[in-house]
Amino acid sequence: MLWLRSSAGREGGAGAPLWLVWPLAVAGYVLMGRLGLVTAVPPTGAVVLWPPNAVLLTALLASAPRHWPVVLLGGIAAEVAVNWHTLPIAWALAFGTVNAAESTLAASLLRRFSDGPVRLDGLAAVVRFVLLAPLAASATAALAGAALIALRFPEVDYLHTWQVFWLGDGLGLLIVGTTLLVWLAPRAAPEAKIRGRGLEGLVLAAGLLFVSVLTLRLDADLGRLYLLFPFLVWTALRFGMKGATLAILSMTGVATWAMMDGRGPFVDLAGIDQVAARQVLIAVVALSTFILAVAADERRRVTRRLLQSVRELEQARFDLERMNADLDEIVTERTRALRSTLARNEMLLREVHHRVKNNLQLISSLVALQRRGVQEPAMRERMARIQGQIGAIAKTYDLLHQFGASETVDFGPFVPALCAAIEGAEGGRARIEAELQGSAEVSADSAIALSLALNELVTNALKHAGPTPRIRVSCGREGDALVLRVEDDGPGLPEGFDLTAQAGFGVRMVAGLIGQAGGTIRTLATEGGAAFEIRVPVTGAA
C-alpha cells in the first residue's frame, strides 16, 4: 500500500503508475462518498464530513500532473455514481466538478509550496497542509458549492450554507486526507520495540471508545466533552500521528453515529446548526490532536537522531582509542627495535674501533721493527714520523672505544691523552701542557683529523725545539667552533712563512685533514716560538 513512495515532487516526476492510482481513486471516492452521504442532513443534503475529496487529493499528489485530467474525470464519474439515486445527473456533474476543482487547487498549492513529495512529517508540513487544503482550497470551492445549493434551495441562507459546505469538505481533507497521507507515506526507520506497547494501545483504544460513546452519544452535557482530551493527548504523545489519526477517526464515527440517531450534545439545535456545531467541535479536537501528535513525532525523531549521533561518537571514540592503543604499541615496538638496533650498532662500532686500534698498533710495531734495520738517518726519521702518525690514529680509536662514542665525541679528553702519549714516545724529554676550556663535541671523523693534526704540530715543534722543549696545547669552544691551539718556545717560524706555500708533507697533510673536516688552520703572532690555531665546526653548528 505504500504507493505514495513514487509521489512526484514540486518539479514534477513520474509519480505512481496511472493503472494503479486511477482504480484506487475511483473505488475510494465511491466508498467515501457513500459514507459521507450517511451524514447528510435534509433538506439541503449538507453533510458533517465529506471524505471523497481527500481520496481525490491523495490520488493527485501521487500522480504525475499529466495524469491529473484522467484522475479528475474518474472522480467526477464517481460523484455521479455516488449520487445516482439522490441527484439528477446534471447536479451530480456540477458537484463533481466543484469537488474536482477543490482537489486540484489543494494539490497545486501543496506541490507549489512543498519541497519534494507532500509528507506530513513535521509541524511545518502539517500547518502548511491545513492552511492550503482544508482552509484555502475548501473555503474557495465552498463558494461554488454553496451557490449550487442556493440554486436548488433558494430559501437557505447562503453564508450559513457556505460555512457548512466549507467545514464538511475541510473536515474531510483534514481527517481523511491526513490519515491517508500519514499511513500511505514511505516507512521511516523502524523504532525500537517497547515492551507492553500493544497492551497500552488496547487499553487506550478501549478507554477512548468508551469516553467517546459516553460524551458524544449517551450524554448531552457539553461539560463532559472535556473527558475526551486526556485520551487524545495520551494517544498523540505516545503513538504519534498514526495513533492520532485512528483516534480522531473513531471519535468522528461515534459523533456522526450519535447525530444520525438524534442523540448526544447539540440535539436541541436545528438540523443545519447542529451540523455546524458538530463540525466545529470535530475540527478543533482534530486539529489540536494532530498538532500535538506531529510535535511529539518530531521530538522523537530528533531524540532518535541525537541518540544515533551519540552512539556514532562513542563508536568513533572507541575506534580512535583502539587506533591510538595500536599506534602506541607499534611506536613502542618500533622504538624498542630502534634502540636495540642502535645499541647493537654502537657495540659493533666500538668493536670496530677496538679492532682498528689493535691493527694500527700492529702496523706501528712492524714499522718500528723495520726502522731498526734502516741505517740512513733521513729514512729513519721519516719512518719515525709515520710511526707517530699511526700511533696517533691508534690512540684516537682507543679513546673512541673507551668513551663509547659513535657519531659524535667530546674532543676535550682526547687532548691530554694524546699529549701524554707523545711525551711517552719522546722518552720524557719534552714537557707538554694540555689546557681544556670546556667541552666541544665534534664528529668521529673530525676527531681523527684533529688527532693527526695535533700529533703533527707537536712533533714538528719537538723537532725544531731545544733539548728540553716546552709545548702548550689548549682546547675549547668559541661560538660554533672547536678551537685547538699549539704553541712552543722554539726558534719560531721563519719570516714570510706561508702555510699554503709549504712543500713539506706534514704541513700539507695537516691542512688537508682540517679542510676535509670543514675547518681552518692559521699561524698566530707570538713573541718567541711558533703558534698555530685550528678551528673546526662543532656538531650541530649551522
PDB file of N, CA and C in Angstrom, residues 85-163:
ATOM      1  N   HIS A  85     -28.917   7.824  -7.132  1.00  0.00           N
ATOM      2  CA  HIS A  85     -30.319   7.729  -6.716  1.00  0.00           C
ATOM      3  C   HIS A  85     -30.791   8.963  -5.958  1.00  0.00           C
ATOM      4  N   THR A  86     -29.930   9.943  -5.739  1.00  0.00           N
ATOM      5  CA  THR A  86     -30.330  11.098  -4.924  1.00  0.00           C
ATOM      6  C   THR A  86     -30.285  12.408  -5.685  1.00  0.00           C
ATOM      7  N   LEU A  87     -29.523  12.502  -6.764  1.00  0.00           N
ATOM      8  CA  LEU A  87     -29.384  13.745  -7.513  1.00  0.00           C
ATOM      9  C   LEU A  87     -29.527  13.479  -9.006  1.00  0.00           C
ATOM     10  N   PRO A  88     -30.102  14.424  -9.729  1.00  0.00           N
ATOM     11  CA  PRO A  88     -30.062  14.327 -11.191  1.00  0.00           C
ATOM     12  C   PRO A  88     -28.611  14.372 -11.678  1.00  0.00           C
ATOM     13  N   ILE A  89     -28.392  13.814 -12.844  1.00  0.00           N
ATOM     14  CA  ILE A  89     -27.020  13.720 -13.354  1.00  0.00           C
ATOM     15  C   ILE A  89     -26.389  15.104 -13.506  1.00  0.00           C
ATOM     16  N   ALA A  90     -27.170  16.087 -13.950  1.00  0.00           N
ATOM     17  CA  ALA A  90     -26.620  17.431 -14.155  1.00  0.00           C
ATOM     18  C   ALA A  90     -26.098  18.007 -12.849  1.00  0.00           C
ATOM     19  N   TRP A  91     -26.902  17.866 -11.772  1.00  0.00           N
ATOM     20  CA  TRP A  91     -26.446  18.371 -10.471  1.00  0.00           C
ATOM     21  C   TRP A  91     -25.258  17.557  -9.960  1.00  0.00           C
ATOM     22  N   ALA A  92     -25.268  16.273 -10.173  1.00  0.00           N
ATOM     23  CA  ALA A  92     -24.134  15.450  -9.730  1.00  0.00           C
ATOM     24  C   ALA A  92     -22.856  15.844 -10.463  1.00  0.00           C
ATOM     25  N   LEU A  93     -22.993  16.115 -11.781  1.00  0.00           N
ATOM     26  CA  LEU A  93     -21.822  16.563 -12.533  1.00  0.00           C
ATOM     27  C   LEU A  93     -21.320  17.911 -12.018  1.00  0.00           C
ATOM     28  N   ALA A  94     -22.267  18.778 -11.675  1.00  0.00           N
ATOM     29  CA  ALA A  94     -21.868  20.094 -11.167  1.00  0.00           C
ATOM     30  C   ALA A  94     -21.122  19.962  -9.841  1.00  0.00           C
ATOM     31  N   PHE A  95     -21.678  19.189  -8.913  1.00  0.00           N
ATOM     32  CA  PHE A  95     -20.984  18.999  -7.633  1.00  0.00           C
ATOM     33  C   PHE A  95     -19.654  18.253  -7.830  1.00  0.00           C
ATOM     34  N   GLY A  96     -19.637  17.291  -8.767  1.00  0.00           N
ATOM     35  CA  GLY A  96     -18.379  16.598  -9.042  1.00  0.00           C
ATOM     36  C   GLY A  96     -17.314  17.538  -9.572  1.00  0.00           C
ATOM     37  N   THR A  97     -17.744  18.492 -10.409  1.00  0.00           N
ATOM     38  CA  THR A  97     -16.785  19.473 -10.938  1.00  0.00           C
ATOM     39  C   THR A  97     -16.240  20.355  -9.824  1.00  0.00           C
ATOM     40  N   VAL A  98     -17.123  20.771  -8.897  1.00  0.00           N
ATOM     41  CA  VAL A  98     -16.658  21.584  -7.758  1.00  0.00           C
ATOM     42  C   VAL A  98     -15.648  20.800  -6.921  1.00  0.00           C
ATOM     43  N   ASN A  99     -15.962  19.542  -6.662  1.00  0.00           N
ATOM     44  CA  ASN A  99     -15.033  18.721  -5.874  1.00  0.00           C
ATOM     45  C   ASN A  99     -13.698  18.527  -6.599  1.00  0.00           C
ATOM     46  N   ALA A 100     -13.762  18.335  -7.926  1.00  0.00           N
ATOM     47  CA  ALA A 100     -12.528  18.180  -8.698  1.00  0.00           C
ATOM     48  C   ALA A 100     -11.699  19.457  -8.660  1.00  0.00           C
ATOM     49  N   ALA A 101     -12.389  20.608  -8.766  1.00  0.00           N
ATOM     50  CA  ALA A 101     -11.665  21.883  -8.705  1.00  0.00           C
ATOM     51  C   ALA A 101     -11.017  22.080  -7.335  1.00  0.00           C
ATOM     52  N   GLU A 102     -11.753  21.705  -6.274  1.00  0.00           N
ATOM     53  CA  GLU A 102     -11.186  21.831  -4.926  1.00  0.00           C
ATOM     54  C   GLU A 102      -9.941  20.962  -4.770  1.00  0.00           C
ATOM     55  N   SER A 103     -10.008  19.720  -5.206  1.00  0.00           N
ATOM     56  CA  SER A 103      -8.864  18.814  -5.086  1.00  0.00           C
ATOM     57  C   SER A 103      -7.685  19.305  -5.920  1.00  0.00           C
ATOM     58  N   THR A 104      -7.990  19.810  -7.125  1.00  0.00           N
ATOM     59  CA  THR A 104      -6.914  20.315  -7.986  1.00  0.00           C
ATOM     60  C   THR A 104      -6.233  21.522  -7.363  1.00  0.00           C
ATOM     61  N   LEU A 105      -7.034  22.448  -6.817  1.00  0.00           N
ATOM     62  CA  LEU A 105      -6.455  23.631  -6.181  1.00  0.00           C
ATOM     63  C   LEU A 105      -5.595  23.241  -4.987  1.00  0.00           C
ATOM     64  N   ALA A 106      -6.095  22.337  -4.165  1.00  0.00           N
ATOM     65  CA  ALA A 106      -5.325  21.903  -2.993  1.00  0.00           C
ATOM     66  C   ALA A 106      -4.025  21.221  -3.409  1.00  0.00           C
ATOM     67  N   ALA A 107      -4.098  20.332  -4.405  1.00  0.00           N
ATOM     68  CA  ALA A 107      -2.894  19.626  -4.855  1.00  0.00           C
ATOM     69  C   ALA A 107      -1.883  20.594  -5.452  1.00  0.00           C
ATOM     70  N   SER A 108      -2.370  21.567  -6.233  1.00  0.00           N
ATOM     71  CA  SER A 108      -1.457  22.536  -6.852  1.00  0.00           C
ATOM     72  C   SER A 108      -0.763  23.387  -5.797  1.00  0.00           C
ATOM     73  N   LEU A 109      -1.519  23.860  -4.816  1.00  0.00           N
ATOM     74  CA  LEU A 109      -0.919  24.683  -3.760  1.00  0.00           C
ATOM     75  C   LEU A 109       0.094  23.883  -2.945  1.00  0.00           C
ATOM     76  N   LEU A 110      -0.261  22.653  -2.621  1.00  0.00           N
ATOM     77  CA  LEU A 110       0.660  21.835  -1.822  1.00  0.00           C
ATOM     78  C   LEU A 110       1.942  21.536  -2.590  1.00  0.00           C
ATOM     79  N   ARG A 111       1.822  21.218  -3.867  1.00  0.00           N
ATOM     80  CA  ARG A 111       3.024  20.958  -4.667  1.00  0.00           C
ATOM     81  C   ARG A 111       3.848  22.228  -4.833  1.00  0.00           C
ATOM     82  N   ARG A 112       3.171  23.362  -4.960  1.00  0.00           N
ATOM     83  CA  ARG A 112       3.891  24.626  -5.162  1.00  0.00           C
ATOM     84  C   ARG A 112       4.706  25.013  -3.939  1.00  0.00           C
ATOM     85  N   PHE A 113       4.199  24.766  -2.772  1.00  0.00           N
ATOM     86  CA  PHE A 113       4.866  25.229  -1.550  1.00  0.00           C
ATOM     87  C   PHE A 113       5.546  24.099  -0.772  1.00  0.00           C
ATOM     88  N   SER A 114       5.736  22.960  -1.395  1.00  0.00           N
ATOM     89  CA  SER A 114       6.421  21.841  -0.737  1.00  0.00           C
ATOM     90  C   SER A 114       7.694  21.512  -1.494  1.00  0.00           C
ATOM     91  N   ASP A 115       8.714  21.134  -0.762  1.00  0.00           N
ATOM     92  CA  ASP A 115       9.966  20.683  -1.367  1.00  0.00           C
ATOM     93  C   ASP A 115       9.929  19.165  -1.485  1.00  0.00           C
ATOM     94  N   GLY A 116       9.657  18.692  -2.682  1.00  0.00           N
ATOM     95  CA  GLY A 116       9.562  17.254  -2.869  1.00  0.00           C
ATOM     96  C   GLY A 116       8.151  16.755  -2.619  1.00  0.00           C
ATOM     97  N   PRO A 117       7.976  15.451  -2.470  1.00  0.00           N
ATOM     98  CA  PRO A 117       6.652  14.873  -2.220  1.00  0.00           C
ATOM     99  C   PRO A 117       6.017  15.445  -0.955  1.00  0.00           C
ATOM    100  N   VAL A 118       4.685  15.534  -0.976  1.00  0.00           N
ATOM    101  CA  VAL A 118       3.957  16.078   0.177  1.00  0.00           C
ATOM    102  C   VAL A 118       3.934  15.028   1.278  1.00  0.00           C
ATOM    103  N   ARG A 119       4.585  15.329   2.378  1.00  0.00           N
ATOM    104  CA  ARG A 119       4.639  14.412   3.523  1.00  0.00           C
ATOM    105  C   ARG A 119       4.288  15.202   4.782  1.00  0.00           C
ATOM    106  N   LEU A 120       3.457  14.646   5.608  1.00  0.00           N
ATOM    107  CA  LEU A 120       3.107  15.281   6.883  1.00  0.00           C
ATOM    108  C   LEU A 120       4.052  14.762   7.963  1.00  0.00           C
ATOM    109  N   ASP A 121       5.340  15.060   7.784  1.00  0.00           N
ATOM    110  CA  ASP A 121       6.351  14.529   8.686  1.00  0.00           C
ATOM    111  C   ASP A 121       6.945  15.576   9.609  1.00  0.00           C
ATOM    112  N   GLY A 122       6.281  16.714   9.741  1.00  0.00           N
ATOM    113  CA  GLY A 122       6.771  17.748  10.639  1.00  0.00           C
ATOM    114  C   GLY A 122       5.684  18.764  10.917  1.00  0.00           C
ATOM    115  N   LEU A 123       5.890  19.569  11.952  1.00  0.00           N
ATOM    116  CA  LEU A 123       4.887  20.563  12.331  1.00  0.00           C
ATOM    117  C   LEU A 123       4.658  21.560  11.206  1.00  0.00           C
ATOM    118  N   ALA A 124       5.735  22.008  10.561  1.00  0.00           N
ATOM    119  CA  ALA A 124       5.584  22.962   9.464  1.00  0.00           C
ATOM    120  C   ALA A 124       4.782  22.351   8.320  1.00  0.00           C
ATOM    121  N   ALA A 125       5.010  21.074   8.028  1.00  0.00           N
ATOM    122  CA  ALA A 125       4.280  20.415   6.943  1.00  0.00           C
ATOM    123  C   ALA A 125       2.794  20.298   7.266  1.00  0.00           C
ATOM    124  N   VAL A 126       2.455  19.979   8.511  1.00  0.00           N
ATOM    125  CA  VAL A 126       1.042  19.862   8.898  1.00  0.00           C
ATOM    126  C   VAL A 126       0.354  21.219   8.841  1.00  0.00           C
ATOM    127  N   VAL A 127       1.013  22.251   9.361  1.00  0.00           N
ATOM    128  CA  VAL A 127       0.424  23.597   9.322  1.00  0.00           C
ATOM    129  C   VAL A 127       0.229  24.041   7.874  1.00  0.00           C
ATOM    130  N   ARG A 128       1.218  23.783   7.026  1.00  0.00           N
ATOM    131  CA  ARG A 128       1.093  24.139   5.608  1.00  0.00           C
ATOM    132  C   ARG A 128      -0.073  23.396   4.963  1.00  0.00           C
ATOM    133  N   PHE A 129      -0.220  22.123   5.273  1.00  0.00           N
ATOM    134  CA  PHE A 129      -1.324  21.335   4.713  1.00  0.00           C
ATOM    135  C   PHE A 129      -2.673  21.899   5.154  1.00  0.00           C
ATOM    136  N   VAL A 130      -2.804  22.230   6.436  1.00  0.00           N
ATOM    137  CA  VAL A 130      -4.076  22.753   6.956  1.00  0.00           C
ATOM    138  C   VAL A 130      -4.416  24.092   6.311  1.00  0.00           C
ATOM    139  N   LEU A 131      -3.425  24.959   6.169  1.00  0.00           N
ATOM    140  CA  LEU A 131      -3.686  26.282   5.597  1.00  0.00           C
ATOM    141  C   LEU A 131      -4.063  26.204   4.118  1.00  0.00           C
ATOM    142  N   LEU A 132      -3.400  25.328   3.376  1.00  0.00           N
ATOM    143  CA  LEU A 132      -3.602  25.297   1.930  1.00  0.00           C
ATOM    144  C   LEU A 132      -4.778  24.428   1.502  1.00  0.00           C
ATOM    145  N   ALA A 133      -5.007  23.313   2.188  1.00  0.00           N
ATOM    146  CA  ALA A 133      -6.064  22.389   1.753  1.00  0.00           C
ATOM    147  C   ALA A 133      -7.387  22.642   2.477  1.00  0.00           C
ATOM    148  N   PRO A 134      -7.541  22.295   3.777  1.00  0.00           N
ATOM    149  CA  PRO A 134      -8.843  22.489   4.430  1.00  0.00           C
ATOM    150  C   PRO A 134      -9.286  23.951   4.498  1.00  0.00           C
ATOM    151  N   LEU A 135      -8.333  24.875   4.623  1.00  0.00           N
ATOM    152  CA  LEU A 135      -8.728  26.280   4.735  1.00  0.00           C
ATOM    153  C   LEU A 135      -8.855  26.937   3.364  1.00  0.00           C
ATOM    154  N   ALA A 136      -7.751  27.096   2.641  1.00  0.00           N
ATOM    155  CA  ALA A 136      -7.784  27.855   1.388  1.00  0.00           C
ATOM    156  C   ALA A 136      -8.597  27.150   0.304  1.00  0.00           C
ATOM    157  N   ALA A 137      -8.234  25.910  -0.026  1.00  0.00           N
ATOM    158  CA  ALA A 137      -8.899  25.225  -1.140  1.00  0.00           C
ATOM    159  C   ALA A 137     -10.367  24.944  -0.837  1.00  0.00           C
ATOM    160  N   SER A 138     -10.663  24.430   0.351  1.00  0.00           N
ATOM    161  CA  SER A 138     -12.058  24.094   0.686  1.00  0.00           C
ATOM    162  C   SER A 138     -12.919  25.345   0.791  1.00  0.00           C
ATOM    163  N   ALA A 139     -12.358  26.407   1.390  1.00  0.00           N
ATOM    164  CA  ALA A 139     -13.139  27.643   1.514  1.00  0.00           C
ATOM    165  C   ALA A 139     -13.446  28.231   0.145  1.00  0.00           C
ATOM    166  N   THR A 140     -12.476  28.152  -0.769  1.00  0.00           N
ATOM    167  CA  THR A 140     -12.703  28.686  -2.119  1.00  0.00           C
ATOM    168  C   THR A 140     -13.742  27.855  -2.873  1.00  0.00           C
ATOM    169  N   ALA A 141     -13.592  26.538  -2.825  1.00  0.00           N
ATOM    170  CA  ALA A 141     -14.550  25.681  -3.530  1.00  0.00           C
ATOM    171  C   ALA A 141     -15.940  25.771  -2.918  1.00  0.00           C
ATOM    172  N   ALA A 142     -16.012  26.048  -1.616  1.00  0.00           N
ATOM    173  CA  ALA A 142     -17.320  26.145  -0.958  1.00  0.00           C
ATOM    174  C   ALA A 142     -18.142  27.305  -1.498  1.00  0.00           C
ATOM    175  N   LEU A 143     -17.486  28.317  -2.060  1.00  0.00           N
ATOM    176  CA  LEU A 143     -18.238  29.422  -2.662  1.00  0.00           C
ATOM    177  C   LEU A 143     -19.117  28.909  -3.798  1.00  0.00           C
ATOM    178  N   ALA A 144     -18.527  28.057  -4.647  1.00  0.00           N
ATOM    179  CA  ALA A 144     -19.308  27.490  -5.755  1.00  0.00           C
ATOM    180  C   ALA A 144     -20.285  26.435  -5.257  1.00  0.00           C
ATOM    181  N   GLY A 145     -19.861  25.614  -4.292  1.00  0.00           N
ATOM    182  CA  GLY A 145     -20.751  24.583  -3.778  1.00  0.00           C
ATOM    183  C   GLY A 145     -21.972  25.173  -3.100  1.00  0.00           C
ATOM    184  N   ALA A 146     -21.774  26.205  -2.281  1.00  0.00           N
ATOM    185  CA  ALA A 146     -22.915  26.854  -1.625  1.00  0.00           C
ATOM    186  C   ALA A 146     -23.827  27.515  -2.647  1.00  0.00           C
ATOM    187  N   ALA A 147     -23.247  28.035  -3.732  1.00  0.00           N
ATOM    188  CA  ALA A 147     -24.071  28.647  -4.781  1.00  0.00           C
ATOM    189  C   ALA A 147     -24.956  27.599  -5.452  1.00  0.00           C
ATOM    190  N   LEU A 148     -24.415  26.400  -5.677  1.00  0.00           N
ATOM    191  CA  LEU A 148     -25.233  25.335  -6.268  1.00  0.00           C
ATOM    192  C   LEU A 148     -26.388  24.964  -5.348  1.00  0.00           C
ATOM    193  N   ILE A 149     -26.105  24.858  -4.029  1.00  0.00           N
ATOM    194  CA  ILE A 149     -27.178  24.526  -3.083  1.00  0.00           C
ATOM    195  C   ILE A 149     -28.218  25.636  -3.054  1.00  0.00           C
ATOM    196  N   ALA A 150     -27.753  26.896  -3.125  1.00  0.00           N
ATOM    197  CA  ALA A 150     -28.696  28.024  -3.114  1.00  0.00           C
ATOM    198  C   ALA A 150     -29.567  28.027  -4.364  1.00  0.00           C
ATOM    199  N   LEU A 151     -29.017  27.579  -5.479  1.00  0.00           N
ATOM    200  CA  LEU A 151     -29.828  27.490  -6.693  1.00  0.00           C
ATOM    201  C   LEU A 151     -30.920  26.437  -6.550  1.00  0.00           C
ATOM    202  N   ARG A 152     -30.600  25.316  -5.871  1.00  0.00           N
ATOM    203  CA  ARG A 152     -31.591  24.256  -5.683  1.00  0.00           C
ATOM    204  C   ARG A 152     -32.584  24.608  -4.589  1.00  0.00           C
ATOM    205  N   PHE A 153     -32.092  25.289  -3.548  1.00  0.00           N
ATOM    206  CA  PHE A 153     -32.944  25.638  -2.404  1.00  0.00           C
ATOM    207  C   PHE A 153     -32.804  27.133  -2.142  1.00  0.00           C
ATOM    208  N   PRO A 154     -33.540  27.942  -2.844  1.00  0.00           N
ATOM    209  CA  PRO A 154     -33.401  29.403  -2.730  1.00  0.00           C
ATOM    210  C   PRO A 154     -33.694  29.924  -1.328  1.00  0.00           C
ATOM    211  N   GLU A 155     -34.407  29.174  -0.538  1.00  0.00           N
ATOM    212  CA  GLU A 155     -34.787  29.673   0.783  1.00  0.00           C
ATOM    213  C   GLU A 155     -33.658  29.620   1.808  1.00  0.00           C
ATOM    214  N   VAL A 156     -32.549  28.910   1.529  1.00  0.00           N
ATOM    215  CA  VAL A 156     -31.478  28.759   2.526  1.00  0.00           C
ATOM    216  C   VAL A 156     -30.633  30.018   2.574  1.00  0.00           C
ATOM    217  N   ASP A 157     -29.959  30.198   3.742  1.00  0.00           N
ATOM    218  CA  ASP A 157     -29.036  31.321   3.914  1.00  0.00           C
ATOM    219  C   ASP A 157     -27.687  30.954   3.265  1.00  0.00           C
ATOM    220  N   TYR A 158     -27.260  31.791   2.328  1.00  0.00           N
ATOM    221  CA  TYR A 158     -26.050  31.444   1.564  1.00  0.00           C
ATOM    222  C   TYR A 158     -24.816  31.365   2.456  1.00  0.00           C
ATOM    223  N   LEU A 159     -24.616  32.357   3.321  1.00  0.00           N
ATOM    224  CA  LEU A 159     -23.411  32.362   4.156  1.00  0.00           C
ATOM    225  C   LEU A 159     -23.381  31.168   5.100  1.00  0.00           C
ATOM    226  N   HIS A 160     -24.541  30.852   5.677  1.00  0.00           N
ATOM    227  CA  HIS A 160     -24.587  29.699   6.574  1.00  0.00           C
ATOM    228  C   HIS A 160     -24.326  28.408   5.794  1.00  0.00           C
ATOM    229  N   THR A 161     -24.897  28.331   4.593  1.00  0.00           N
ATOM    230  CA  THR A 161     -24.667  27.151   3.754  1.00  0.00           C
ATOM    231  C   THR A 161     -23.196  27.044   3.341  1.00  0.00           C
ATOM    232  N   TRP A 162     -22.605  28.210   3.002  1.00  0.00           N
ATOM    233  CA  TRP A 162     -21.166  28.205   2.638  1.00  0.00           C
ATOM    234  C   TRP A 162     -20.321  27.697   3.797  1.00  0.00           C
ATOM    235  N   GLN A 163     -20.667  28.117   5.036  1.00  0.00           N
ATOM    236  CA  GLN A 163     -19.886  27.680   6.204  1.00  0.00           C
ATOM    237  C   GLN A 163     -19.969  26.160   6.381  1.00  0.00           C
TER     238      GLN A 163
END
